[in-house]
PDB file of C-alpha atoms in Angstrom:
ATOM      1  CA  MET W 110     -38.503 -47.972 -36.839  1.00  0.00           C
ATOM      2  CA  SER W 111     -36.160 -46.644 -39.487  1.00  0.00           C
ATOM      3  CA  ILE W 112     -36.352 -42.983 -40.532  1.00  0.00           C
ATOM      4  CA  VAL W 113     -35.666 -43.873 -44.175  1.00  0.00           C
ATOM      5  CA  VAL W 114     -38.494 -46.013 -45.576  1.00  0.00           C
ATOM      6  CA  SER W 115     -38.859 -47.960 -48.808  1.00  0.00           C
ATOM      7  CA  LYS W 116     -41.146 -47.318 -51.767  1.00  0.00           C
ATOM      8  CA  PRO W 117     -43.248 -50.437 -51.021  1.00  0.00           C
ATOM      9  CA  TRP W 118     -43.657 -49.261 -47.411  1.00  0.00           C
ATOM     10  CA  VAL W 119     -44.995 -45.942 -48.663  1.00  0.00           C
ATOM     11  CA  LEU W 120     -47.228 -47.612 -51.269  1.00  0.00           C
ATOM     12  CA  ALA W 121     -48.826 -49.779 -48.591  1.00  0.00           C
ATOM     13  CA  ARG W 122     -49.702 -46.769 -46.417  1.00  0.00           C
ATOM     14  CA  MET W 123     -50.283 -43.891 -48.823  1.00  0.00           C
ATOM     15  CA  TYR W 124     -54.080 -43.936 -48.529  1.00  0.00           C
ATOM     16  CA  GLU W 125     -54.286 -44.370 -44.767  1.00  0.00           C
ATOM     17  CA  PRO W 126     -56.135 -41.396 -43.220  1.00  0.00           C
ATOM     18  CA  ASP W 127     -53.401 -40.405 -40.771  1.00  0.00           C
ATOM     19  CA  VAL W 128     -50.695 -40.284 -43.476  1.00  0.00           C
ATOM     20  CA  THR W 129     -49.630 -37.167 -45.371  1.00  0.00           C
ATOM     21  CA  ILE W 130     -47.050 -37.433 -48.134  1.00  0.00           C
ATOM     22  CA  VAL W 131     -45.043 -34.282 -48.796  1.00  0.00           C
ATOM     23  CA  ASP W 132     -43.238 -33.556 -52.064  1.00  0.00           C
ATOM     24  CA  CYS W 133     -40.067 -31.560 -51.277  1.00  0.00           C
ATOM     25  CA  ARG W 134     -38.468 -31.429 -54.717  1.00  0.00           C
ATOM     26  CA  PHE W 135     -36.394 -28.295 -55.280  1.00  0.00           C
ATOM     27  CA  GLU W 136     -33.567 -27.067 -57.491  1.00  0.00           C
ATOM     28  CA  LEU W 137     -31.075 -24.473 -56.310  1.00  0.00           C
ATOM     29  CA  GLY W 138     -30.922 -21.542 -58.706  1.00  0.00           C
ATOM     30  CA  LYS W 139     -34.308 -22.466 -60.206  1.00  0.00           C
ATOM     31  CA  PRO W 140     -36.753 -21.698 -57.396  1.00  0.00           C
ATOM     32  CA  GLU W 141     -39.870 -22.529 -59.440  1.00  0.00           C
ATOM     33  CA  ALA W 142     -38.606 -25.879 -60.721  1.00  0.00           C
ATOM     34  CA  GLY W 143     -39.713 -27.959 -57.756  1.00  0.00           C
ATOM     35  CA  ARG W 144     -43.287 -26.707 -57.711  1.00  0.00           C
ATOM     36  CA  ASP W 145     -43.477 -26.996 -61.505  1.00  0.00           C
ATOM     37  CA  THR W 146     -42.460 -30.663 -61.434  1.00  0.00           C
ATOM     38  CA  TYR W 147     -44.925 -31.282 -58.581  1.00  0.00           C
ATOM     39  CA  GLU W 148     -47.766 -29.749 -60.587  1.00  0.00           C
ATOM     40  CA  GLN W 149     -46.884 -31.925 -63.572  1.00  0.00           C
ATOM     41  CA  GLU W 150     -46.917 -35.164 -61.576  1.00  0.00           C
ATOM     42  CA  HIS W 151     -46.380 -36.404 -58.049  1.00  0.00           C
ATOM     43  CA  ILE W 152     -47.251 -39.273 -55.747  1.00  0.00           C
ATOM     44  CA  PRO W 153     -51.060 -39.345 -55.487  1.00  0.00           C
ATOM     45  CA  GLY W 154     -52.340 -37.296 -52.581  1.00  0.00           C
ATOM     46  CA  ALA W 155     -49.002 -35.581 -51.948  1.00  0.00           C
ATOM     47  CA  VAL W 156     -48.883 -31.930 -50.938  1.00  0.00           C
ATOM     48  CA  TYR W 157     -45.987 -29.643 -51.818  1.00  0.00           C
ATOM     49  CA  LEU W 158     -43.690 -27.700 -49.492  1.00  0.00           C
ATOM     50  CA  ASP W 159     -41.085 -25.365 -50.975  1.00  0.00           C
ATOM     51  CA  LEU W 160     -37.595 -25.105 -49.478  1.00  0.00           C
ATOM     52  CA  GLU W 161     -37.411 -21.330 -49.698  1.00  0.00           C
ATOM     53  CA  GLN W 162     -41.072 -20.354 -49.323  1.00  0.00           C
ATOM     54  CA  ASP W 163     -42.138 -22.864 -46.649  1.00  0.00           C
ATOM     55  CA  LEU W 164     -39.091 -24.482 -45.069  1.00  0.00           C
ATOM     56  CA  SER W 165     -36.907 -21.364 -44.675  1.00  0.00           C
ATOM     57  CA  SER W 166     -37.334 -17.786 -43.510  1.00  0.00           C
ATOM     58  CA  PRO W 167     -36.174 -14.713 -45.470  1.00  0.00           C
ATOM     59  CA  VAL W 168     -32.410 -14.185 -45.707  1.00  0.00           C
ATOM     60  CA  ARG W 169     -30.998 -11.635 -43.267  1.00  0.00           C
ATOM     61  CA  ASP W 170     -27.519 -10.390 -42.354  1.00  0.00           C
ATOM     62  CA  HIS W 171     -26.934 -13.553 -40.333  1.00  0.00           C
ATOM     63  CA  GLY W 172     -28.528 -16.975 -40.354  1.00  0.00           C
ATOM     64  CA  GLY W 173     -27.214 -18.264 -43.661  1.00  0.00           C
ATOM     65  CA  ARG W 174     -28.767 -18.731 -47.090  1.00  0.00           C
ATOM     66  CA  HIS W 175     -31.684 -20.812 -45.777  1.00  0.00           C
ATOM     67  CA  PRO W 176     -32.484 -19.612 -42.255  1.00  0.00           C
ATOM     68  CA  LEU W 177     -34.802 -21.793 -40.213  1.00  0.00           C
ATOM     69  CA  PRO W 178     -38.454 -20.860 -40.654  1.00  0.00           C
ATOM     70  CA  ASP W 179     -40.255 -19.186 -37.784  1.00  0.00           C
ATOM     71  CA  PRO W 180     -41.861 -22.057 -35.800  1.00  0.00           C
ATOM     72  CA  GLU W 181     -45.201 -20.261 -35.624  1.00  0.00           C
ATOM     73  CA  GLN W 182     -45.258 -19.749 -39.378  1.00  0.00           C
ATOM     74  CA  LEU W 183     -44.165 -23.319 -40.062  1.00  0.00           C
ATOM     75  CA  SER W 184     -46.846 -24.695 -37.742  1.00  0.00           C
ATOM     76  CA  ARG W 185     -49.466 -22.629 -39.605  1.00  0.00           C
ATOM     77  CA  THR W 186     -48.164 -23.943 -42.927  1.00  0.00           C
ATOM     78  CA  LEU W 187     -48.401 -27.532 -41.692  1.00  0.00           C
ATOM     79  CA  ALA W 188     -51.901 -26.921 -40.346  1.00  0.00           C
ATOM     80  CA  GLN W 189     -53.011 -25.498 -43.705  1.00  0.00           C
ATOM     81  CA  LYS W 190     -51.891 -28.760 -45.309  1.00  0.00           C
ATOM     82  CA  GLY W 191     -54.047 -30.711 -42.866  1.00  0.00           C
ATOM     83  CA  ILE W 192     -51.066 -31.943 -40.855  1.00  0.00           C
ATOM     84  CA  THR W 193     -51.449 -32.377 -37.097  1.00  0.00           C
ATOM     85  CA  PRO W 194     -48.807 -33.501 -34.555  1.00  0.00           C
ATOM     86  CA  GLU W 195     -50.279 -37.018 -34.823  1.00  0.00           C
ATOM     87  CA  THR W 196     -49.955 -37.212 -38.619  1.00  0.00           C
ATOM     88  CA  ARG W 197     -47.500 -39.692 -40.065  1.00  0.00           C
ATOM     89  CA  VAL W 198     -45.561 -37.520 -42.518  1.00  0.00           C
ATOM     90  CA  ILE W 199     -43.602 -39.114 -45.369  1.00  0.00           C
ATOM     91  CA  ALA W 200     -41.297 -36.728 -47.230  1.00  0.00           C
ATOM     92  CA  TYR W 201     -39.680 -37.336 -50.605  1.00  0.00           C
ATOM     93  CA  ASP W 202     -37.710 -35.441 -53.228  1.00  0.00           C
ATOM     94  CA  ASP W 203     -35.610 -36.322 -56.266  1.00  0.00           C
ATOM     95  CA  GLN W 204     -32.268 -35.146 -54.890  1.00  0.00           C
ATOM     96  CA  GLY W 205     -31.152 -38.102 -52.801  1.00  0.00           C
ATOM     97  CA  GLY W 206     -33.305 -37.123 -49.847  1.00  0.00           C
ATOM     98  CA  MET W 207     -31.558 -33.816 -49.120  1.00  0.00           C
ATOM     99  CA  TYR W 208     -34.667 -31.617 -49.142  1.00  0.00           C
ATOM    100  CA  ALA W 209     -36.908 -34.302 -47.646  1.00  0.00           C
ATOM    101  CA  SER W 210     -34.394 -34.569 -44.805  1.00  0.00           C
ATOM    102  CA  ARG W 211     -34.739 -30.834 -44.183  1.00  0.00           C
ATOM    103  CA  LEU W 212     -38.483 -31.294 -43.618  1.00  0.00           C
ATOM    104  CA  TRP W 213     -37.829 -34.346 -41.430  1.00  0.00           C
ATOM    105  CA  TRP W 214     -35.424 -32.313 -39.275  1.00  0.00           C
ATOM    106  CA  LEU W 215     -37.844 -29.393 -38.971  1.00  0.00           C
ATOM    107  CA  LEU W 216     -40.695 -31.687 -37.969  1.00  0.00           C
ATOM    108  CA  ASN W 217     -38.548 -33.307 -35.301  1.00  0.00           C
ATOM    109  CA  TYR W 218     -37.445 -29.874 -34.098  1.00  0.00           C
ATOM    110  CA  LEU W 219     -41.146 -29.082 -33.601  1.00  0.00           C
ATOM    111  CA  GLY W 220     -41.501 -32.286 -31.569  1.00  0.00           C
ATOM    112  CA  HIS W 221     -43.264 -34.226 -34.338  1.00  0.00           C
ATOM    113  CA  GLU W 222     -42.791 -37.911 -33.539  1.00  0.00           C
ATOM    114  CA  GLN W 223     -43.733 -39.702 -36.771  1.00  0.00           C
ATOM    115  CA  ALA W 224     -41.797 -38.374 -39.747  1.00  0.00           C
ATOM    116  CA  TYR W 225     -40.043 -40.381 -42.443  1.00  0.00           C
ATOM    117  CA  VAL W 226     -38.000 -39.934 -45.609  1.00  0.00           C
ATOM    118  CA  MET W 227     -38.778 -42.101 -48.632  1.00  0.00           C
ATOM    119  CA  ASN W 228     -35.760 -43.871 -50.055  1.00  0.00           C
ATOM    120  CA  GLU W 229     -34.640 -43.184 -53.659  1.00  0.00           C
ATOM    121  CA  GLY W 230     -37.141 -40.463 -54.608  1.00  0.00           C
ATOM    122  CA  PHE W 231     -39.811 -39.687 -57.155  1.00  0.00           C
ATOM    123  CA  THR W 232     -38.019 -40.800 -60.325  1.00  0.00           C
ATOM    124  CA  ALA W 233     -37.405 -44.253 -58.825  1.00  0.00           C
ATOM    125  CA  TRP W 234     -41.036 -44.368 -57.654  1.00  0.00           C
ATOM    126  CA  LYS W 235     -42.324 -43.623 -61.144  1.00  0.00           C
ATOM    127  CA  GLY W 236     -39.747 -45.892 -62.774  1.00  0.00           C
ATOM    128  CA  ALA W 237     -40.966 -48.796 -60.665  1.00  0.00           C
ATOM    129  CA  GLY W 238     -44.445 -48.370 -62.124  1.00  0.00           C
ATOM    130  CA  TYR W 239     -45.969 -46.960 -58.951  1.00  0.00           C
ATOM    131  CA  PRO W 240     -48.920 -44.561 -59.355  1.00  0.00           C
ATOM    132  CA  VAL W 241     -48.458 -40.865 -60.098  1.00  0.00           C
ATOM    133  CA  ALA W 242     -50.995 -38.048 -60.377  1.00  0.00           C
ATOM    134  CA  ALA W 243     -51.276 -34.410 -61.409  1.00  0.00           C
ATOM    135  CA  ASP W 244     -54.330 -33.566 -59.300  1.00  0.00           C
ATOM    136  CA  GLN W 245     -53.615 -31.476 -56.226  1.00  0.00           C
ATOM    137  CA  PRO W 246     -55.406 -32.789 -53.146  1.00  0.00           C
ATOM    138  CA  ILE W 247     -57.929 -30.717 -51.231  1.00  0.00           C
ATOM    139  CA  ARG W 248     -56.802 -30.651 -47.608  1.00  0.00           C
ATOM    140  CA  VAL W 249     -58.964 -29.702 -44.650  1.00  0.00           C
ATOM    141  CA  PRO W 250     -57.015 -27.253 -42.454  1.00  0.00           C
ATOM    142  CA  ALA W 251     -56.061 -28.657 -39.081  1.00  0.00           C
ATOM    143  CA  SER W 252     -54.522 -27.416 -35.850  1.00  0.00           C
ATOM    144  CA  TYR W 253     -50.817 -27.801 -35.095  1.00  0.00           C
ATOM    145  CA  THR W 254     -49.310 -27.339 -31.636  1.00  0.00           C
ATOM    146  CA  TYR W 255     -45.552 -27.776 -31.365  1.00  0.00           C
ATOM    147  CA  THR W 256     -42.985 -28.302 -28.627  1.00  0.00           C
ATOM    148  CA  LEU W 257     -39.548 -27.140 -29.742  1.00  0.00           C
ATOM    149  CA  GLN W 258     -36.577 -29.461 -29.167  1.00  0.00           C
ATOM    150  CA  PRO W 259     -33.704 -26.974 -28.618  1.00  0.00           C
ATOM    151  CA  GLU W 260     -31.198 -29.774 -27.995  1.00  0.00           C
ATOM    152  CA  MET W 261     -31.275 -30.492 -31.759  1.00  0.00           C
ATOM    153  CA  LEU W 262     -29.846 -27.076 -32.611  1.00  0.00           C
ATOM    154  CA  ALA W 263     -26.336 -25.611 -32.300  1.00  0.00           C
ATOM    155  CA  SER W 264     -25.740 -21.863 -32.447  1.00  0.00           C
ATOM    156  CA  MET W 265     -22.800 -20.123 -34.063  1.00  0.00           C
ATOM    157  CA  GLU W 266     -21.427 -19.519 -30.551  1.00  0.00           C
ATOM    158  CA  ASP W 267     -21.702 -23.253 -29.809  1.00  0.00           C
ATOM    159  CA  VAL W 268     -19.644 -23.986 -32.911  1.00  0.00           C
ATOM    160  CA  ARG W 269     -17.053 -21.379 -31.954  1.00  0.00           C
ATOM    161  CA  GLU W 270     -16.643 -23.064 -28.570  1.00  0.00           C
ATOM    162  CA  ALA W 271     -16.503 -26.502 -30.176  1.00  0.00           C
ATOM    163  CA  ALA W 272     -13.430 -25.500 -32.183  1.00  0.00           C
ATOM    164  CA  GLY W 273     -11.306 -25.776 -29.062  1.00  0.00           C
ATOM    165  CA  ASN W 274     -13.181 -28.582 -27.349  1.00  0.00           C
ATOM    166  CA  ASP W 275     -12.040 -32.174 -27.865  1.00  0.00           C
ATOM    167  CA  GLU W 276     -15.382 -33.423 -26.545  1.00  0.00           C
ATOM    168  CA  VAL W 277     -17.319 -31.968 -29.499  1.00  0.00           C
ATOM    169  CA  ILE W 278     -16.976 -33.176 -33.093  1.00  0.00           C
ATOM    170  CA  VAL W 279     -17.898 -30.833 -35.938  1.00  0.00           C
ATOM    171  CA  ILE W 280     -18.773 -32.453 -39.280  1.00  0.00           C
ATOM    172  CA  ASP W 281     -18.842 -30.579 -42.605  1.00  0.00           C
ATOM    173  CA  SER W 282     -21.303 -32.263 -44.984  1.00  0.00           C
ATOM    174  CA  ARG W 283     -20.254 -30.553 -48.212  1.00  0.00           C
ATOM    175  CA  ASP W 284     -18.375 -31.871 -51.226  1.00  0.00           C
ATOM    176  CA  PRO W 285     -14.669 -32.336 -50.341  1.00  0.00           C
ATOM    177  CA  ARG W 286     -13.521 -29.621 -52.757  1.00  0.00           C
ATOM    178  CA  ARG W 287     -15.816 -27.071 -51.159  1.00  0.00           C
ATOM    179  CA  TYR W 288     -14.701 -28.203 -47.709  1.00  0.00           C
ATOM    180  CA  GLN W 289     -11.053 -27.832 -48.732  1.00  0.00           C
ATOM    181  CA  GLY W 290     -11.722 -24.382 -50.171  1.00  0.00           C
ATOM    182  CA  PHE W 291     -10.773 -25.308 -53.740  1.00  0.00           C
ATOM    183  CA  ASP W 292     -14.122 -25.051 -55.499  1.00  0.00           C
ATOM    184  CA  GLU W 293     -16.655 -22.774 -53.787  1.00  0.00           C
ATOM    185  CA  THR W 294     -19.684 -22.376 -56.027  1.00  0.00           C
ATOM    186  CA  LEU W 295     -22.367 -20.983 -53.723  1.00  0.00           C
ATOM    187  CA  ASP W 296     -20.816 -18.780 -51.042  1.00  0.00           C
ATOM    188  CA  PRO W 297     -18.529 -15.727 -51.324  1.00  0.00           C
ATOM    189  CA  VAL W 298     -15.794 -17.165 -49.091  1.00  0.00           C
ATOM    190  CA  ALA W 299     -14.162 -20.587 -49.480  1.00  0.00           C
ATOM    191  CA  GLY W 300     -12.953 -22.965 -46.791  1.00  0.00           C
ATOM    192  CA  HIS W 301     -14.366 -24.622 -43.688  1.00  0.00           C
ATOM    193  CA  ILE W 302     -14.779 -24.131 -39.953  1.00  0.00           C
ATOM    194  CA  PRO W 303     -11.417 -24.860 -38.268  1.00  0.00           C
ATOM    195  CA  GLY W 304     -11.344 -28.334 -36.765  1.00  0.00           C
ATOM    196  CA  ALA W 305     -14.299 -29.618 -38.772  1.00  0.00           C
ATOM    197  CA  ARG W 306     -14.077 -33.083 -40.309  1.00  0.00           C
ATOM    198  CA  ASN W 307     -15.472 -33.759 -43.771  1.00  0.00           C
ATOM    199  CA  LYS W 308     -18.221 -36.339 -44.391  1.00  0.00           C
ATOM    200  CA  PHE W 309     -19.856 -35.581 -47.739  1.00  0.00           C
ATOM    201  CA  TRP W 310     -23.559 -36.312 -47.347  1.00  0.00           C
ATOM    202  CA  LYS W 311     -23.817 -38.044 -50.738  1.00  0.00           C
ATOM    203  CA  LEU W 312     -21.649 -40.869 -49.406  1.00  0.00           C
ATOM    204  CA  LEU W 313     -24.824 -42.011 -47.648  1.00  0.00           C
ATOM    205  CA  ILE W 314     -26.266 -42.928 -51.058  1.00  0.00           C
ATOM    206  CA  GLY W 315     -25.083 -46.161 -52.656  1.00  0.00           C
ATOM    207  CA  GLN W 316     -24.532 -46.778 -56.354  1.00  0.00           C
ATOM    208  CA  ASP W 317     -28.074 -48.165 -56.549  1.00  0.00           C
ATOM    209  CA  GLY W 318     -29.473 -44.800 -55.470  1.00  0.00           C
ATOM    210  CA  LYS W 319     -30.575 -46.103 -52.086  1.00  0.00           C
ATOM    211  CA  TRP W 320     -29.370 -45.055 -48.649  1.00  0.00           C
ATOM    212  CA  ILE W 321     -26.715 -47.412 -47.350  1.00  0.00           C
ATOM    213  CA  SER W 322     -27.830 -50.008 -44.811  1.00  0.00           C
ATOM    214  CA  SER W 323     -27.668 -49.499 -41.051  1.00  0.00           C
ATOM    215  CA  ASP W 324     -24.621 -51.750 -40.628  1.00  0.00           C
ATOM    216  CA  LEU W 325     -22.760 -49.756 -43.302  1.00  0.00           C
ATOM    217  CA  LEU W 326     -23.834 -46.539 -41.577  1.00  0.00           C
ATOM    218  CA  ALA W 327     -22.142 -47.684 -38.387  1.00  0.00           C
ATOM    219  CA  ASP W 328     -18.949 -48.307 -40.349  1.00  0.00           C
ATOM    220  CA  HIS W 329     -19.286 -44.985 -42.181  1.00  0.00           C
ATOM    221  CA  TYR W 330     -19.168 -43.032 -38.927  1.00  0.00           C
ATOM    222  CA  LYS W 331     -16.922 -45.369 -36.928  1.00  0.00           C
ATOM    223  CA  GLU W 332     -14.150 -42.773 -36.428  1.00  0.00           C
ATOM    224  CA  PHE W 333     -16.518 -40.660 -34.347  1.00  0.00           C
ATOM    225  CA  PRO W 334     -16.920 -41.798 -30.713  1.00  0.00           C
ATOM    226  CA  ALA W 335     -20.591 -42.346 -29.910  1.00  0.00           C
ATOM    227  CA  ASP W 336     -20.312 -40.693 -26.497  1.00  0.00           C
ATOM    228  CA  LYS W 337     -19.321 -37.271 -27.859  1.00  0.00           C
ATOM    229  CA  GLU W 338     -21.486 -34.399 -28.985  1.00  0.00           C
ATOM    230  CA  ILE W 339     -21.603 -34.039 -32.766  1.00  0.00           C
ATOM    231  CA  ILE W 340     -22.498 -30.866 -34.648  1.00  0.00           C
ATOM    232  CA  VAL W 341     -23.239 -31.168 -38.368  1.00  0.00           C
ATOM    233  CA  TYR W 342     -23.216 -28.332 -40.879  1.00  0.00           C
ATOM    234  CA  CYS W 343     -23.050 -27.732 -44.634  1.00  0.00           C
ATOM    235  CA  GLY W 344     -23.460 -24.634 -46.791  1.00  0.00           C
ATOM    236  CA  SER W 345     -26.852 -23.448 -45.578  1.00  0.00           C
ATOM    237  CA  GLY W 346     -28.212 -26.080 -43.198  1.00  0.00           C
ATOM    238  CA  VAL W 347     -29.927 -28.292 -45.781  1.00  0.00           C
ATOM    239  CA  SER W 348     -27.496 -31.008 -46.934  1.00  0.00           C
ATOM    240  CA  ALA W 349     -26.302 -31.491 -43.344  1.00  0.00           C
ATOM    241  CA  CYS W 350     -29.734 -32.956 -42.528  1.00  0.00           C
ATOM    242  CA  PRO W 351     -29.001 -36.315 -44.256  1.00  0.00           C
ATOM    243  CA  ASN W 352     -25.891 -36.642 -42.079  1.00  0.00           C
ATOM    244  CA  PHE W 353     -28.032 -35.822 -39.038  1.00  0.00           C
ATOM    245  CA  ILE W 354     -30.362 -38.674 -40.025  1.00  0.00           C
ATOM    246  CA  GLY W 355     -27.460 -41.006 -40.847  1.00  0.00           C
ATOM    247  CA  LEU W 356     -25.878 -40.455 -37.447  1.00  0.00           C
ATOM    248  CA  LYS W 357     -29.201 -41.037 -35.711  1.00  0.00           C
ATOM    249  CA  GLU W 358     -29.752 -44.236 -37.703  1.00  0.00           C
ATOM    250  CA  ALA W 359     -26.247 -45.351 -36.729  1.00  0.00           C
ATOM    251  CA  GLY W 360     -27.111 -44.959 -33.053  1.00  0.00           C
ATOM    252  CA  TYR W 361     -25.614 -41.577 -32.206  1.00  0.00           C
ATOM    253  CA  GLU W 362     -27.714 -39.794 -29.605  1.00  0.00           C
ATOM    254  CA  ASN W 363     -26.154 -36.349 -29.120  1.00  0.00           C
ATOM    255  CA  VAL W 364     -26.368 -34.814 -32.605  1.00  0.00           C
ATOM    256  CA  LYS W 365     -27.032 -31.142 -33.352  1.00  0.00           C
ATOM    257  CA  LEU W 366     -27.474 -29.098 -36.520  1.00  0.00           C
ATOM    258  CA  TYR W 367     -25.718 -25.784 -37.028  1.00  0.00           C
ATOM    259  CA  SER W 368     -28.575 -24.492 -39.121  1.00  0.00           C
ATOM    260  CA  GLY W 369     -26.879 -21.355 -40.472  1.00  0.00           C
ATOM    261  CA  SER W 370     -23.863 -23.446 -41.455  1.00  0.00           C
ATOM    262  CA  TRP W 371     -20.992 -22.101 -43.571  1.00  0.00           C
ATOM    263  CA  SER W 372     -23.018 -19.246 -45.085  1.00  0.00           C
ATOM    264  CA  ASP W 373     -23.782 -18.005 -41.560  1.00  0.00           C
ATOM    265  CA  TRP W 374     -20.262 -18.615 -40.237  1.00  0.00           C
ATOM    266  CA  ILE W 375     -18.681 -16.374 -42.872  1.00  0.00           C
ATOM    267  CA  SER W 376     -21.202 -13.599 -42.199  1.00  0.00           C
ATOM    268  CA  TYR W 377     -19.185 -12.847 -39.039  1.00  0.00           C
ATOM    269  CA  SER W 378     -15.957 -11.211 -40.181  1.00  0.00           C
ATOM    270  CA  ASP W 379     -13.999 -12.267 -37.096  1.00  0.00           C
ATOM    271  CA  ASN W 380     -14.703 -15.998 -37.475  1.00  0.00           C
ATOM    272  CA  PRO W 381     -11.599 -17.994 -38.446  1.00  0.00           C
ATOM    273  CA  ILE W 382     -11.463 -19.945 -41.714  1.00  0.00           C
ATOM    274  CA  ALA W 383      -9.479 -23.065 -42.577  1.00  0.00           C
ATOM    275  CA  THR W 384      -8.609 -24.617 -45.944  1.00  0.00           C
ATOM    276  CA  GLY W 385      -7.215 -27.961 -47.028  1.00  0.00           C
ATOM    277  CA  ASP W 386      -7.732 -31.160 -45.068  1.00  0.00           C
ATOM    278  CA  GLU W 387      -7.806 -31.412 -41.293  1.00  0.00           C
ATOM    279  CA  GLU W 388      -5.287 -33.788 -39.773  1.00  0.00           C
ATOM    280  CA  GLN W 389      -7.235 -36.797 -38.559  1.00  0.00           C
ATOM    281  CA  PRO W 390      -6.640 -37.843 -34.955  1.00  0.00           C
ATOM    282  CA  SER W 391      -4.790 -41.072 -34.267  1.00  0.00           C
ATOM    283  CA  LYS W 392      -6.900 -44.197 -33.682  1.00  0.00           C
ATOM    284  CA  GLU W 393      -4.428 -45.354 -31.021  1.00  0.00           C
TER     285      GLU W 393
END
């Protein structure tokens, strides 16, 4: 079963009792924008989860701009929305799946087995003539018990060690100019983690606004050996989640997220910084 599901797939299941649709729309720099757009209209029955209020914990000295939420708090939030570990959760946004992928990753980190990301997003849903609503659903609180999956997570120390380890691949998911250190718009220090390779997450989205197909995904990541550990990161642990999903869809098993990402890395003054492009290893 694919992680990324189509609009018709969602339409066919949206009223089934074990399905919860979650609106994850968000806009960096405008923290109220996502909830405002949700309150104006959303997929019928969808609940809203906010990147900074629900899917992150407060910013501290370390941990990056969007630290992972406390698992206990996140499980309570899910329970308040009527979500149980058996719920089929379908997440969507209007930003190419970036924020929906964050929820997907967090659910999987909690051990949630049935979580999906809707392809294209809300604007495409509405544009196709599918139903929308402004009413906010009344949800009966549930109980949520989680089992953390620590193998999905890489620490800053893991990334430090990976810099000198040929058996671990580190992938930077940001725009190439941010990766190269030429155009840093969000963090106080420009550059990337030494040794990291650049795979901009938006390359997963085709010109039609849809995620590229599974056979194209395999080609997209073909330079990375499938038997090696891969650590993905971005600016704050959000836009790396689409690459996490893409790698999983392409058949990679040993994938981890450095959740603090670049904004955490630079919070340690002794961490090295690289700029420009990394020399790519020979295919021979």
